[in-house]
């Protein structure tokens, strides 16, 4: 990971345009190719970013100090450096991934054992399918034979959708698996996460913990 603290302005050109005026900011360049611009607030959320796959070109000559980040859709993030205050690189290695809590780990195990609850014809490839950026909770195939990557959360929020998006970007580069679609599965999915998932072509699935465990609903039923 490369950490750069610089006084800079940022322009985004793509489906829309956006401009960040000159100010001191933190720029993160990660090993997966992503570039994100941060201020000293907003918690973990960047001011602007470019998700992988994308390329970073640092200008030379008359363009020295201008960074241009371009993604596969041709969108551009242009960072104009005025003063670099800090520039360092650090090798973090392969991250072991998030350790699931007991409920999430159990949900993963239950869904893998009952993969047919997603639909008729679903078959399991494997749990914890390892990638270069961490393990995919479940990899399976649907009735048509298409590969499906599943991210499981107890509570589905935007971060989980972003995580699944990164996995899908990587998995779809593998000709033996592509095309790969995603399912975001959770006991509860926040509205904002559902909107983002839908925008990215990711299906949402609400998991009934008791039903997966084979426990009947004790509520009165009409039928």
mmCIF file of C-alpha atoms in Angstrom:
data_model
loop_
_atom_site.group_PDB
_atom_site.id
_atom_site.type_symbol
_atom_site.label_atom_id
_atom_site.label_comp_id
_atom_site.label_asym_id
_atom_site.label_seq_id
_atom_site.Cartn_x
_atom_site.Cartn_y
_atom_site.Cartn_z
ATOM 1 C CA UNK A 1 0.000 0.000 0.000
ATOM 2 C CA UNK A 2 1.194 3.499 -0.843
ATOM 3 C CA UNK A 3 0.288 6.382 1.466
ATOM 4 C CA UNK A 4 0.570 9.917 0.122
ATOM 5 C CA UNK A 5 -0.360 13.047 2.050
ATOM 6 C CA UNK A 6 -0.460 16.013 -0.302
ATOM 7 C CA UNK A 7 -2.057 19.334 -0.985
ATOM 8 C CA UNK A 8 -3.987 18.582 -4.129
ATOM 9 C CA UNK A 9 -7.128 19.128 -6.167
ATOM 10 C CA UNK A 10 -9.149 16.261 -7.618
ATOM 11 C CA UNK A 11 -11.375 16.050 -10.699
ATOM 12 C CA UNK A 12 -13.580 13.118 -11.655
ATOM 13 C CA UNK A 13 -14.828 12.694 -15.220
ATOM 14 C CA UNK A 14 -17.216 9.901 -16.056
ATOM 15 C CA UNK A 15 -20.972 9.413 -15.880
ATOM 16 C CA UNK A 16 -20.919 12.704 -13.993
ATOM 17 C CA UNK A 17 -18.259 15.255 -13.073
ATOM 18 C CA UNK A 18 -17.035 16.275 -9.648
ATOM 19 C CA UNK A 19 -14.349 18.634 -8.373
ATOM 20 C CA UNK A 20 -12.517 18.764 -5.050
ATOM 21 C CA UNK A 21 -10.715 22.097 -4.597
ATOM 22 C CA UNK A 22 -7.165 22.310 -3.309
ATOM 23 C CA UNK A 23 -6.668 21.030 0.257
ATOM 24 C CA UNK A 24 -4.408 18.655 2.207
ATOM 25 C CA UNK A 25 -5.620 15.070 1.687
ATOM 26 C CA UNK A 26 -4.612 11.453 2.161
ATOM 27 C CA UNK A 27 -4.302 9.352 -1.006
ATOM 28 C CA UNK A 28 -4.337 5.554 -0.683
ATOM 29 C CA UNK A 29 -3.035 3.429 -3.553
ATOM 30 C CA UNK A 30 -3.696 -0.241 -2.789
ATOM 31 C CA UNK A 31 -2.164 -3.366 -4.253
ATOM 32 C CA UNK A 32 -5.462 -4.241 -5.955
ATOM 33 C CA UNK A 33 -5.087 -1.062 -8.036
ATOM 34 C CA UNK A 34 -7.720 0.999 -6.251
ATOM 35 C CA UNK A 35 -7.085 4.672 -5.516
ATOM 36 C CA UNK A 36 -9.040 6.609 -2.889
ATOM 37 C CA UNK A 37 -8.923 10.201 -1.652
ATOM 38 C CA UNK A 38 -9.552 10.898 2.049
ATOM 39 C CA UNK A 39 -10.065 13.939 4.255
ATOM 40 C CA UNK A 40 -9.586 14.059 8.032
ATOM 41 C CA UNK A 41 -13.260 13.291 8.680
ATOM 42 C CA UNK A 42 -16.056 11.043 7.283
ATOM 43 C CA UNK A 43 -14.646 8.034 9.182
ATOM 44 C CA UNK A 44 -13.604 5.399 6.604
ATOM 45 C CA UNK A 45 -15.483 6.875 3.638
ATOM 46 C CA UNK A 46 -13.368 8.463 0.870
ATOM 47 C CA UNK A 47 -14.160 11.783 -0.789
ATOM 48 C CA UNK A 48 -13.646 10.147 -4.172
ATOM 49 C CA UNK A 49 -12.207 6.885 -5.403
ATOM 50 C CA UNK A 50 -11.608 4.580 -8.342
ATOM 51 C CA UNK A 51 -12.275 0.865 -7.897
ATOM 52 C CA UNK A 52 -10.198 -1.809 -9.621
ATOM 53 C CA UNK A 53 -9.450 -2.753 -12.281
ATOM 54 C CA UNK A 54 -7.886 0.592 -13.083
ATOM 55 C CA UNK A 55 -4.497 2.039 -13.994
ATOM 56 C CA UNK A 56 -2.543 4.896 -12.416
ATOM 57 C CA UNK A 57 -0.249 7.045 -14.541
ATOM 58 C CA UNK A 58 1.986 9.684 -12.927
ATOM 59 C CA UNK A 59 2.685 12.575 -15.253
ATOM 60 C CA UNK A 60 6.157 13.659 -16.360
ATOM 61 C CA UNK A 61 7.567 16.794 -17.914
ATOM 62 C CA UNK A 62 4.876 19.443 -18.279
ATOM 63 C CA UNK A 63 2.402 17.049 -16.614
ATOM 64 C CA UNK A 64 4.617 16.337 -13.610
ATOM 65 C CA UNK A 65 2.535 16.254 -10.470
ATOM 66 C CA UNK A 66 -0.617 15.139 -12.279
ATOM 67 C CA UNK A 67 -1.886 11.635 -11.530
ATOM 68 C CA UNK A 68 -4.446 10.150 -13.891
ATOM 69 C CA UNK A 69 -6.407 7.076 -12.827
ATOM 70 C CA UNK A 70 -8.490 5.377 -15.552
ATOM 71 C CA UNK A 71 -10.870 2.436 -15.124
ATOM 72 C CA UNK A 72 -12.073 -0.074 -17.732
ATOM 73 C CA UNK A 73 -15.100 2.130 -18.522
ATOM 74 C CA UNK A 74 -12.812 5.045 -19.438
ATOM 75 C CA UNK A 75 -13.764 7.122 -16.398
ATOM 76 C CA UNK A 76 -10.944 9.283 -15.059
ATOM 77 C CA UNK A 77 -9.825 10.480 -11.647
ATOM 78 C CA UNK A 78 -7.308 13.296 -12.097
ATOM 79 C CA UNK A 79 -5.254 14.304 -9.049
ATOM 80 C CA UNK A 80 -3.232 17.491 -9.364
ATOM 81 C CA UNK A 81 -0.446 17.629 -6.768
ATOM 82 C CA UNK A 82 0.636 20.998 -5.448
ATOM 83 C CA UNK A 83 2.810 19.841 -2.562
ATOM 84 C CA UNK A 84 3.629 16.333 -1.355
ATOM 85 C CA UNK A 85 3.996 16.225 2.426
ATOM 86 C CA UNK A 86 4.513 12.479 2.827
ATOM 87 C CA UNK A 87 4.995 9.530 0.459
ATOM 88 C CA UNK A 88 5.645 6.002 1.696
ATOM 89 C CA UNK A 89 4.976 2.429 0.574
ATOM 90 C CA UNK A 90 4.323 -0.555 2.797
ATOM 91 C CA UNK A 91 4.043 -4.271 1.949
ATOM 92 C CA UNK A 92 1.053 -5.625 3.862
ATOM 93 C CA UNK A 93 0.970 -9.088 2.312
ATOM 94 C CA UNK A 94 -2.142 -11.231 1.852
ATOM 95 C CA UNK A 95 -4.828 -10.408 4.379
ATOM 96 C CA UNK A 96 -6.329 -13.434 6.155
ATOM 97 C CA UNK A 97 -9.773 -11.901 5.796
ATOM 98 C CA UNK A 98 -12.433 -11.058 8.301
ATOM 99 C CA UNK A 99 -13.036 -13.704 10.932
ATOM 100 C CA UNK A 100 -16.764 -14.290 11.057
ATOM 101 C CA UNK A 101 -18.565 -14.236 14.371
ATOM 102 C CA UNK A 102 -20.356 -17.383 15.491
ATOM 103 C CA UNK A 103 -23.661 -16.505 13.857
ATOM 104 C CA UNK A 104 -22.163 -15.598 10.456
ATOM 105 C CA UNK A 105 -19.973 -18.706 10.453
ATOM 106 C CA UNK A 106 -22.997 -20.849 11.302
ATOM 107 C CA UNK A 107 -25.108 -19.176 8.608
ATOM 108 C CA UNK A 108 -22.411 -19.981 6.072
ATOM 109 C CA UNK A 109 -22.312 -23.623 7.155
ATOM 110 C CA UNK A 110 -26.109 -23.945 7.132
ATOM 111 C CA UNK A 111 -26.527 -22.345 3.701
ATOM 112 C CA UNK A 112 -23.787 -24.522 2.233
ATOM 113 C CA UNK A 113 -25.573 -27.606 3.567
ATOM 114 C CA UNK A 114 -28.925 -26.369 2.246
ATOM 115 C CA UNK A 115 -27.795 -24.593 -0.907
ATOM 116 C CA UNK A 116 -31.045 -25.612 -2.630
ATOM 117 C CA UNK A 117 -32.866 -22.977 -0.531
ATOM 118 C CA UNK A 118 -31.520 -20.431 -3.048
ATOM 119 C CA UNK A 119 -33.445 -22.163 -5.810
ATOM 120 C CA UNK A 120 -33.943 -25.478 -7.534
ATOM 121 C CA UNK A 121 -30.816 -26.798 -9.208
ATOM 122 C CA UNK A 122 -28.213 -24.935 -7.112
ATOM 123 C CA UNK A 123 -25.090 -26.994 -6.376
ATOM 124 C CA UNK A 124 -22.189 -26.214 -4.049
ATOM 125 C CA UNK A 125 -18.656 -25.798 -5.413
ATOM 126 C CA UNK A 126 -17.060 -25.046 -2.057
ATOM 127 C CA UNK A 127 -17.132 -22.904 1.071
ATOM 128 C CA UNK A 128 -14.377 -20.362 1.766
ATOM 129 C CA UNK A 129 -13.237 -20.233 -1.866
ATOM 130 C CA UNK A 130 -9.854 -18.535 -1.594
ATOM 131 C CA UNK A 131 -8.908 -15.578 -3.791
ATOM 132 C CA UNK A 132 -5.933 -13.222 -3.766
ATOM 133 C CA UNK A 133 -7.933 -10.742 -1.659
ATOM 134 C CA UNK A 134 -9.579 -13.168 0.748
ATOM 135 C CA UNK A 135 -12.070 -16.039 0.842
ATOM 136 C CA UNK A 136 -15.480 -15.952 -0.828
ATOM 137 C CA UNK A 137 -17.998 -17.329 1.669
ATOM 138 C CA UNK A 138 -19.681 -19.710 -0.783
ATOM 139 C CA UNK A 139 -19.065 -20.478 -4.440
ATOM 140 C CA UNK A 140 -21.787 -22.465 -6.197
ATOM 141 C CA UNK A 141 -23.591 -22.961 -9.508
ATOM 142 C CA UNK A 142 -27.201 -22.237 -10.325
ATOM 143 C CA UNK A 143 -29.558 -24.409 -12.369
ATOM 144 C CA UNK A 144 -28.175 -22.996 -15.644
ATOM 145 C CA UNK A 145 -24.610 -23.836 -14.623
ATOM 146 C CA UNK A 146 -23.536 -20.224 -14.029
ATOM 147 C CA UNK A 147 -21.047 -19.614 -11.226
ATOM 148 C CA UNK A 148 -22.459 -17.724 -8.236
ATOM 149 C CA UNK A 149 -20.433 -16.044 -5.466
ATOM 150 C CA UNK A 150 -22.246 -15.536 -2.155
ATOM 151 C CA UNK A 151 -21.274 -13.097 0.589
ATOM 152 C CA UNK A 152 -22.961 -13.808 3.932
ATOM 153 C CA UNK A 153 -23.561 -11.266 6.682
ATOM 154 C CA UNK A 154 -25.685 -11.254 9.776
ATOM 155 C CA UNK A 155 -26.646 -7.671 8.948
ATOM 156 C CA UNK A 156 -26.228 -6.622 5.335
ATOM 157 C CA UNK A 157 -24.768 -3.135 4.889
ATOM 158 C CA UNK A 158 -22.974 -1.227 2.126
ATOM 159 C CA UNK A 159 -19.544 -2.521 3.173
ATOM 160 C CA UNK A 160 -20.668 -6.087 2.474
ATOM 161 C CA UNK A 161 -21.826 -5.157 -1.025
ATOM 162 C CA UNK A 162 -18.483 -3.455 -1.700
ATOM 163 C CA UNK A 163 -16.666 -6.560 -0.479
ATOM 164 C CA UNK A 164 -18.674 -8.830 -2.781
ATOM 165 C CA UNK A 165 -18.118 -6.414 -5.693
ATOM 166 C CA UNK A 166 -14.343 -6.767 -5.263
ATOM 167 C CA UNK A 167 -14.627 -10.558 -5.253
ATOM 168 C CA UNK A 168 -16.768 -10.517 -8.410
ATOM 169 C CA UNK A 169 -14.302 -8.245 -10.229
ATOM 170 C CA UNK A 170 -11.537 -10.740 -9.461
ATOM 171 C CA UNK A 171 -13.503 -13.946 -10.102
ATOM 172 C CA UNK A 172 -14.739 -12.709 -13.476
ATOM 173 C CA UNK A 173 -11.129 -12.523 -14.672
ATOM 174 C CA UNK A 174 -10.893 -16.326 -14.350
ATOM 175 C CA UNK A 175 -12.047 -17.884 -17.651
ATOM 176 C CA UNK A 176 -12.834 -21.162 -15.849
ATOM 177 C CA UNK A 177 -15.401 -19.413 -13.638
ATOM 178 C CA UNK A 178 -16.679 -16.440 -15.660
ATOM 179 C CA UNK A 179 -19.299 -15.204 -15.931
ATOM 180 C CA UNK A 180 -19.810 -15.001 -12.166
ATOM 181 C CA UNK A 181 -22.822 -13.302 -10.599
ATOM 182 C CA UNK A 182 -23.278 -12.410 -6.953
ATOM 183 C CA UNK A 183 -25.770 -12.974 -4.163
ATOM 184 C CA UNK A 184 -25.669 -10.841 -1.012
ATOM 185 C CA UNK A 185 -27.223 -12.966 1.755
ATOM 186 C CA UNK A 186 -28.058 -11.758 5.258
ATOM 187 C CA UNK A 187 -30.657 -12.022 7.980
ATOM 188 C CA UNK A 188 -31.374 -8.328 7.457
ATOM 189 C CA UNK A 189 -30.347 -6.088 4.538
ATOM 190 C CA UNK A 190 -30.308 -2.320 4.946
ATOM 191 C CA UNK A 191 -32.201 -0.348 2.260
ATOM 192 C CA UNK A 192 -29.062 1.494 1.115
ATOM 193 C CA UNK A 193 -27.201 -1.804 0.715
ATOM 194 C CA UNK A 194 -30.080 -3.265 -1.301
ATOM 195 C CA UNK A 195 -30.095 -0.247 -3.635
ATOM 196 C CA UNK A 196 -26.323 -0.496 -4.195
ATOM 197 C CA UNK A 197 -26.519 -4.251 -4.765
ATOM 198 C CA UNK A 198 -29.316 -3.841 -7.311
ATOM 199 C CA UNK A 199 -27.347 -1.118 -9.119
ATOM 200 C CA UNK A 200 -24.406 -3.521 -9.436
ATOM 201 C CA UNK A 201 -26.490 -6.464 -10.615
ATOM 202 C CA UNK A 202 -26.158 -8.339 -7.323
ATOM 203 C CA UNK A 203 -29.139 -10.316 -6.023
ATOM 204 C CA UNK A 204 -30.212 -10.020 -2.382
ATOM 205 C CA UNK A 205 -31.351 -12.977 -0.275
ATOM 206 C CA UNK A 206 -32.821 -12.805 3.223
ATOM 207 C CA UNK A 207 -31.728 -15.777 5.312
ATOM 208 C CA UNK A 208 -34.140 -17.293 7.819
ATOM 209 C CA UNK A 209 -31.858 -18.653 10.530
ATOM 210 C CA UNK A 210 -34.513 -20.833 12.148
ATOM 211 C CA UNK A 211 -35.705 -22.246 8.830
ATOM 212 C CA UNK A 212 -32.133 -23.147 7.857
ATOM 213 C CA UNK A 213 -31.801 -24.980 11.163
ATOM 214 C CA UNK A 214 -35.023 -26.832 10.482
ATOM 215 C CA UNK A 215 -36.994 -25.132 13.239
ATOM 216 C CA UNK A 216 -40.645 -24.632 12.389
ATOM 217 C CA UNK A 217 -42.205 -21.199 12.836
ATOM 218 C CA UNK A 218 -44.489 -21.461 15.873
ATOM 219 C CA UNK A 219 -46.681 -18.554 14.739
ATOM 220 C CA UNK A 220 -50.287 -19.355 13.865
ATOM 221 C CA UNK A 221 -50.770 -19.941 10.144
ATOM 222 C CA UNK A 222 -53.947 -19.813 8.038
ATOM 223 C CA UNK A 223 -52.789 -22.783 5.928
#
